[in-house]
PDB file of C-alpha atoms in Angstrom:
ATOM      1  CA  UNK A   1     -63.256 -36.974  82.840  1.00 52.00           C
ATOM      2  CA  UNK A   2     -65.073 -39.971  84.149  1.00 53.00           C
ATOM      3  CA  UNK A   3     -66.021 -40.067  87.795  1.00 51.00           C
ATOM      4  CA  UNK A   4     -65.249 -43.214  89.674  1.00 52.00           C
ATOM      5  CA  UNK A   5     -67.618 -44.262  92.475  1.00 50.00           C
ATOM      6  CA  UNK A   6     -66.427 -44.136  96.042  1.00 50.00           C
ATOM      7  CA  UNK A   7     -66.991 -47.164  98.201  1.00 52.00           C
ATOM      8  CA  UNK A   8     -70.278 -46.899 100.092  1.00 50.00           C
ATOM      9  CA  UNK A   9     -71.671 -44.326  97.682  1.00 51.00           C
ATOM     10  CA  UNK A  10     -74.736 -45.649  95.924  1.00 50.00           C
ATOM     11  CA  UNK A  11     -76.449 -44.511  92.792  1.00 51.00           C
ATOM     12  CA  UNK A  12     -79.339 -43.202  94.940  1.00 61.00           C
ATOM     13  CA  UNK A  13     -79.534 -40.033  96.970  1.00 68.00           C
ATOM     14  CA  UNK A  14     -77.567 -39.244 100.052  1.00 77.00           C
ATOM     15  CA  UNK A  15     -78.785 -38.732 103.604  1.00 75.00           C
ATOM     16  CA  UNK A  16     -79.631 -35.055 102.985  1.00 71.00           C
ATOM     17  CA  UNK A  17     -81.743 -35.975  99.990  1.00 68.00           C
ATOM     18  CA  UNK A  18     -83.611 -38.635 101.949  1.00 73.00           C
ATOM     19  CA  UNK A  19     -84.293 -36.158 104.749  1.00 68.00           C
ATOM     20  CA  UNK A  20     -85.583 -33.617 102.222  1.00 65.00           C
ATOM     21  CA  UNK A  21     -87.906 -36.183 100.623  1.00 67.00           C
ATOM     22  CA  UNK A  22     -89.144 -37.220 104.073  1.00 66.00           C
ATOM     23  CA  UNK A  23     -89.813 -33.617 105.025  1.00 64.00           C
ATOM     24  CA  UNK A  24     -91.687 -32.954 101.773  1.00 69.00           C
ATOM     25  CA  UNK A  25     -93.744 -36.110 102.234  1.00 67.00           C
ATOM     26  CA  UNK A  26     -94.601 -35.085 105.799  1.00 65.00           C
ATOM     27  CA  UNK A  27     -95.565 -31.596 104.650  1.00 62.00           C
ATOM     28  CA  UNK A  28     -97.832 -33.069 101.970  1.00 62.00           C
ATOM     29  CA  UNK A  29     -99.559 -35.288 104.545  1.00 61.00           C
ATOM     30  CA  UNK A  30    -100.051 -32.326 106.896  1.00 62.00           C
ATOM     31  CA  UNK A  31    -101.420 -30.179 104.043  1.00 61.00           C
ATOM     32  CA  UNK A  32    -103.834 -32.930 102.988  1.00 56.00           C
ATOM     33  CA  UNK A  33    -104.996 -33.301 106.581  1.00 57.00           C
ATOM     34  CA  UNK A  34    -105.536 -29.564 106.847  1.00 56.00           C
ATOM     35  CA  UNK A  35    -107.873 -29.686 103.849  1.00 64.00           C
ATOM     36  CA  UNK A  36    -110.086 -32.041 105.843  1.00 56.00           C
ATOM     37  CA  UNK A  37    -109.650 -30.625 109.351  1.00 51.00           C
ATOM     38  CA  UNK A  38    -109.809 -26.853 108.723  1.00 55.00           C
ATOM     39  CA  UNK A  39    -113.357 -26.767 107.281  1.00 57.00           C
ATOM     40  CA  UNK A  40    -114.556 -28.950 110.166  1.00 52.00           C
ATOM     41  CA  UNK A  41    -112.778 -26.697 112.661  1.00 48.00           C
ATOM     42  CA  UNK A  42    -114.359 -23.622 111.056  1.00 50.00           C
ATOM     43  CA  UNK A  43    -117.829 -25.245 111.296  1.00 48.00           C
ATOM     44  CA  UNK A  44    -117.181 -26.097 114.945  1.00 45.00           C
ATOM     45  CA  UNK A  45    -115.941 -22.579 115.677  1.00 49.00           C
ATOM     46  CA  UNK A  46    -118.974 -20.970 114.033  1.00 52.00           C
ATOM     47  CA  UNK A  47    -121.478 -23.424 115.560  1.00 61.00           C
ATOM     48  CA  UNK A  48    -120.093 -23.321 119.098  1.00 64.00           C
ATOM     49  CA  UNK A  49    -121.781 -19.956 119.679  1.00 86.00           C
ATOM     50  CA  UNK A  50    -125.175 -21.173 118.542  1.00 96.00           C
ATOM     51  CA  UNK A  51    -128.064 -22.738 120.396  1.00 96.00           C
ATOM     52  CA  UNK A  52    -130.505 -24.928 118.478  1.00 97.00           C
ATOM     53  CA  UNK A  53    -133.916 -25.821 119.863  1.00 97.00           C
ATOM     54  CA  UNK A  54    -137.066 -27.570 118.690  1.00 98.00           C
ATOM     55  CA  UNK A  55    -140.463 -27.337 120.359  1.00 98.00           C
ATOM     56  CA  UNK A  56    -143.880 -28.884 119.905  1.00 98.00           C
ATOM     57  CA  UNK A  57    -145.583 -25.500 120.353  1.00 98.00           C
ATOM     58  CA  UNK A  58    -145.009 -21.769 120.477  1.00 98.00           C
ATOM     59  CA  UNK A  59    -146.093 -21.770 124.119  1.00 98.00           C
ATOM     60  CA  UNK A  60    -143.432 -24.362 125.005  1.00 98.00           C
ATOM     61  CA  UNK A  61    -140.745 -22.414 123.127  1.00 98.00           C
ATOM     62  CA  UNK A  62    -141.586 -19.140 124.888  1.00 98.00           C
ATOM     63  CA  UNK A  63    -141.731 -20.867 128.264  1.00 98.00           C
ATOM     64  CA  UNK A  64    -138.292 -22.430 127.750  1.00 97.00           C
ATOM     65  CA  UNK A  65    -136.393 -19.474 126.278  1.00 95.00           C
ATOM     66  CA  UNK A  66    -137.015 -15.814 126.960  1.00 95.00           C
ATOM     67  CA  UNK A  67    -135.324 -14.971 123.645  1.00 95.00           C
ATOM     68  CA  UNK A  68    -138.087 -16.641 121.600  1.00 97.00           C
ATOM     69  CA  UNK A  69    -140.185 -13.768 120.229  1.00 97.00           C
ATOM     70  CA  UNK A  70    -143.391 -13.026 122.151  1.00 97.00           C
ATOM     71  CA  UNK A  71    -145.300 -12.490 118.883  1.00 97.00           C
ATOM     72  CA  UNK A  72    -145.008 -16.201 118.073  1.00 98.00           C
ATOM     73  CA  UNK A  73    -148.500 -17.645 118.556  1.00 97.00           C
ATOM     74  CA  UNK A  74    -148.824 -20.067 121.476  1.00 97.00           C
ATOM     75  CA  UNK A  75    -150.659 -22.437 119.141  1.00 98.00           C
ATOM     76  CA  UNK A  76    -147.839 -22.550 116.581  1.00 98.00           C
ATOM     77  CA  UNK A  77    -146.442 -26.067 116.173  1.00 98.00           C
ATOM     78  CA  UNK A  78    -143.195 -27.663 115.021  1.00 98.00           C
ATOM     79  CA  UNK A  79    -141.120 -24.693 116.171  1.00 98.00           C
ATOM     80  CA  UNK A  80    -137.442 -24.677 115.186  1.00 98.00           C
ATOM     81  CA  UNK A  81    -135.229 -21.981 116.677  1.00 98.00           C
ATOM     82  CA  UNK A  82    -131.572 -21.109 116.205  1.00 98.00           C
ATOM     83  CA  UNK A  83    -129.890 -18.298 118.061  1.00 97.00           C
ATOM     84  CA  UNK A  84    -126.422 -16.855 118.306  1.00 97.00           C
ATOM     85  CA  UNK A  85    -125.260 -16.828 121.909  1.00 95.00           C
ATOM     86  CA  UNK A  86    -122.940 -13.899 121.183  1.00 95.00           C
ATOM     87  CA  UNK A  87    -125.399 -11.503 119.549  1.00 94.00           C
ATOM     88  CA  UNK A  88    -128.924 -10.952 118.296  1.00 95.00           C
ATOM     89  CA  UNK A  89    -128.855 -13.126 115.182  1.00 98.00           C
ATOM     90  CA  UNK A  90    -131.834 -15.522 115.140  1.00 98.00           C
ATOM     91  CA  UNK A  91    -133.712 -17.923 112.868  1.00 98.00           C
ATOM     92  CA  UNK A  92    -137.193 -19.250 113.568  1.00 98.00           C
ATOM     93  CA  UNK A  93    -139.607 -21.520 111.786  1.00 98.00           C
ATOM     94  CA  UNK A  94    -143.070 -22.602 112.893  1.00 98.00           C
ATOM     95  CA  UNK A  95    -146.289 -23.983 111.519  1.00 98.00           C
ATOM     96  CA  UNK A  96    -149.007 -21.390 112.095  1.00 98.00           C
ATOM     97  CA  UNK A  97    -152.351 -22.630 113.443  1.00 94.00           C
ATOM     98  CA  UNK A  98    -154.337 -20.687 110.820  1.00 95.00           C
ATOM     99  CA  UNK A  99    -151.585 -20.118 108.247  1.00 94.00           C
ATOM    100  CA  UNK A 100    -151.895 -16.348 108.743  1.00 95.00           C
ATOM    101  CA  UNK A 101    -149.317 -13.783 109.772  1.00 95.00           C
ATOM    102  CA  UNK A 102    -149.465 -13.151 113.555  1.00 96.00           C
ATOM    103  CA  UNK A 103    -151.521 -10.069 114.535  1.00 93.00           C
ATOM    104  CA  UNK A 104    -148.453  -8.247 115.942  1.00 94.00           C
ATOM    105  CA  UNK A 105    -146.767  -8.318 112.522  1.00 97.00           C
ATOM    106  CA  UNK A 106    -147.009  -5.774 109.708  1.00 97.00           C
ATOM    107  CA  UNK A 107    -146.292  -5.862 105.998  1.00 97.00           C
ATOM    108  CA  UNK A 108    -142.846  -4.339 105.374  1.00 96.00           C
ATOM    109  CA  UNK A 109    -139.615  -4.835 103.473  1.00 95.00           C
ATOM    110  CA  UNK A 110    -136.924  -6.891 105.182  1.00 96.00           C
ATOM    111  CA  UNK A 111    -134.065  -5.230 107.048  1.00 95.00           C
ATOM    112  CA  UNK A 112    -130.667  -6.784 107.582  1.00 95.00           C
ATOM    113  CA  UNK A 113    -129.000  -9.999 106.536  1.00 95.00           C
ATOM    114  CA  UNK A 114    -129.409 -13.662 107.408  1.00 96.00           C
ATOM    115  CA  UNK A 115    -126.166 -14.594 109.198  1.00 95.00           C
ATOM    116  CA  UNK A 116    -127.090 -18.048 110.509  1.00 97.00           C
ATOM    117  CA  UNK A 117    -127.696 -21.260 108.569  1.00 96.00           C
ATOM    118  CA  UNK A 118    -130.020 -24.144 109.273  1.00 97.00           C
ATOM    119  CA  UNK A 119    -131.173 -27.018 107.081  1.00 96.00           C
ATOM    120  CA  UNK A 120    -134.802 -26.197 107.956  1.00 97.00           C
ATOM    121  CA  UNK A 121    -134.532 -22.551 106.808  1.00 98.00           C
ATOM    122  CA  UNK A 122    -135.189 -22.444 103.024  1.00 96.00           C
ATOM    123  CA  UNK A 123    -132.976 -20.399 100.727  1.00 92.00           C
ATOM    124  CA  UNK A 124    -135.954 -18.621  99.160  1.00 94.00           C
ATOM    125  CA  UNK A 125    -137.336 -17.374 102.513  1.00 95.00           C
ATOM    126  CA  UNK A 126    -135.297 -14.178 102.242  1.00 94.00           C
ATOM    127  CA  UNK A 127    -136.620 -13.362  98.768  1.00 96.00           C
ATOM    128  CA  UNK A 128    -140.181 -14.121  99.912  1.00 97.00           C
ATOM    129  CA  UNK A 129    -140.041 -12.087 103.148  1.00 97.00           C
ATOM    130  CA  UNK A 130    -142.668  -9.349 103.066  1.00 97.00           C
ATOM    131  CA  UNK A 131    -143.418  -8.662 106.721  1.00 98.00           C
ATOM    132  CA  UNK A 132    -141.814  -7.619 109.995  1.00 97.00           C
ATOM    133  CA  UNK A 133    -142.674  -9.062 113.383  1.00 97.00           C
ATOM    134  CA  UNK A 134    -140.827  -6.986 115.930  1.00 95.00           C
ATOM    135  CA  UNK A 135    -137.213  -7.060 114.744  1.00 96.00           C
ATOM    136  CA  UNK A 136    -137.755 -10.227 112.710  1.00 97.00           C
ATOM    137  CA  UNK A 137    -138.163 -10.339 108.945  1.00 98.00           C
ATOM    138  CA  UNK A 138    -140.710 -13.011 108.059  1.00 98.00           C
ATOM    139  CA  UNK A 139    -142.129 -14.951 105.161  1.00 97.00           C
ATOM    140  CA  UNK A 140    -145.196 -17.155 105.362  1.00 97.00           C
ATOM    141  CA  UNK A 141    -144.904 -20.009 102.893  1.00 96.00           C
ATOM    142  CA  UNK A 142    -148.011 -22.162 102.955  1.00 96.00           C
ATOM    143  CA  UNK A 143    -148.813 -22.484 106.653  1.00 97.00           C
ATOM    144  CA  UNK A 144    -145.173 -22.195 107.669  1.00 98.00           C
ATOM    145  CA  UNK A 145    -143.570 -19.015 109.037  1.00 98.00           C
ATOM    146  CA  UNK A 146    -139.838 -18.458 108.475  1.00 98.00           C
ATOM    147  CA  UNK A 147    -138.142 -15.540 110.153  1.00 98.00           C
ATOM    148  CA  UNK A 148    -134.733 -14.085 110.841  1.00 98.00           C
ATOM    149  CA  UNK A 149    -133.326 -11.345 112.988  1.00 97.00           C
ATOM    150  CA  UNK A 150    -130.036  -9.572 112.231  1.00 97.00           C
ATOM    151  CA  UNK A 151    -127.841  -8.493 115.154  1.00 97.00           C
ATOM    152  CA  UNK A 152    -126.838  -5.296 113.307  1.00 96.00           C
ATOM    153  CA  UNK A 153    -130.521  -4.261 113.109  1.00 95.00           C
ATOM    154  CA  UNK A 154    -131.026  -5.156 116.795  1.00 95.00           C
ATOM    155  CA  UNK A 155    -128.065  -2.993 117.852  1.00 95.00           C
ATOM    156  CA  UNK A 156    -129.301  -0.042 115.756  1.00 94.00           C
ATOM    157  CA  UNK A 157    -132.828  -0.377 117.226  1.00 93.00           C
ATOM    158  CA  UNK A 158    -131.430  -0.405 120.763  1.00 91.00           C
ATOM    159  CA  UNK A 159    -129.332   2.688 120.095  1.00 93.00           C
ATOM    160  CA  UNK A 160    -132.352   4.454 118.617  1.00 92.00           C
ATOM    161  CA  UNK A 161    -134.539   3.349 121.515  1.00 87.00           C
ATOM    162  CA  UNK A 162    -137.048   1.700 119.204  1.00 82.00           C
ATOM    163  CA  UNK A 163    -137.066  -1.718 120.818  1.00 72.00           C
ATOM    164  CA  UNK A 164    -138.361  -2.999 124.132  1.00 58.00           C
ATOM    165  CA  UNK A 165    -135.761  -5.781 124.391  1.00 54.00           C
TER     166      UNK A 165
END
């Protein structure tokens, strides 16, 4: 049996079909936007609990922030420091005046994990770390010191009473 068209009925889709297509198009736009916005929101969320600082010297860094480690030589230069404001995670980088490990440090295997990221902290610093300065794991690469502190290690040291923080 052949169907005969009704007046006003087109060959295209009806109102419900147009609404469905519009809804799908809107959902696709929202999904595409989420692919761009969500990573940026995650970066913002992670970074909002971080404080970044740069100093000309170790003395200036220690004078400005009490959380900068006291073992950092006053004469260190080009100090970069990143700290979590919600825990004990830290990154530090500094040019050492003599290129030698600070006197308060000792040769030891690293403890803990690097949980922060900074463009100035090289990926191979963790593999090259061979000393501990307080609760920091450190590597000296050339005349540059790179160190990190893990909040989990800080908490364990506090519980054990092995830190003066």
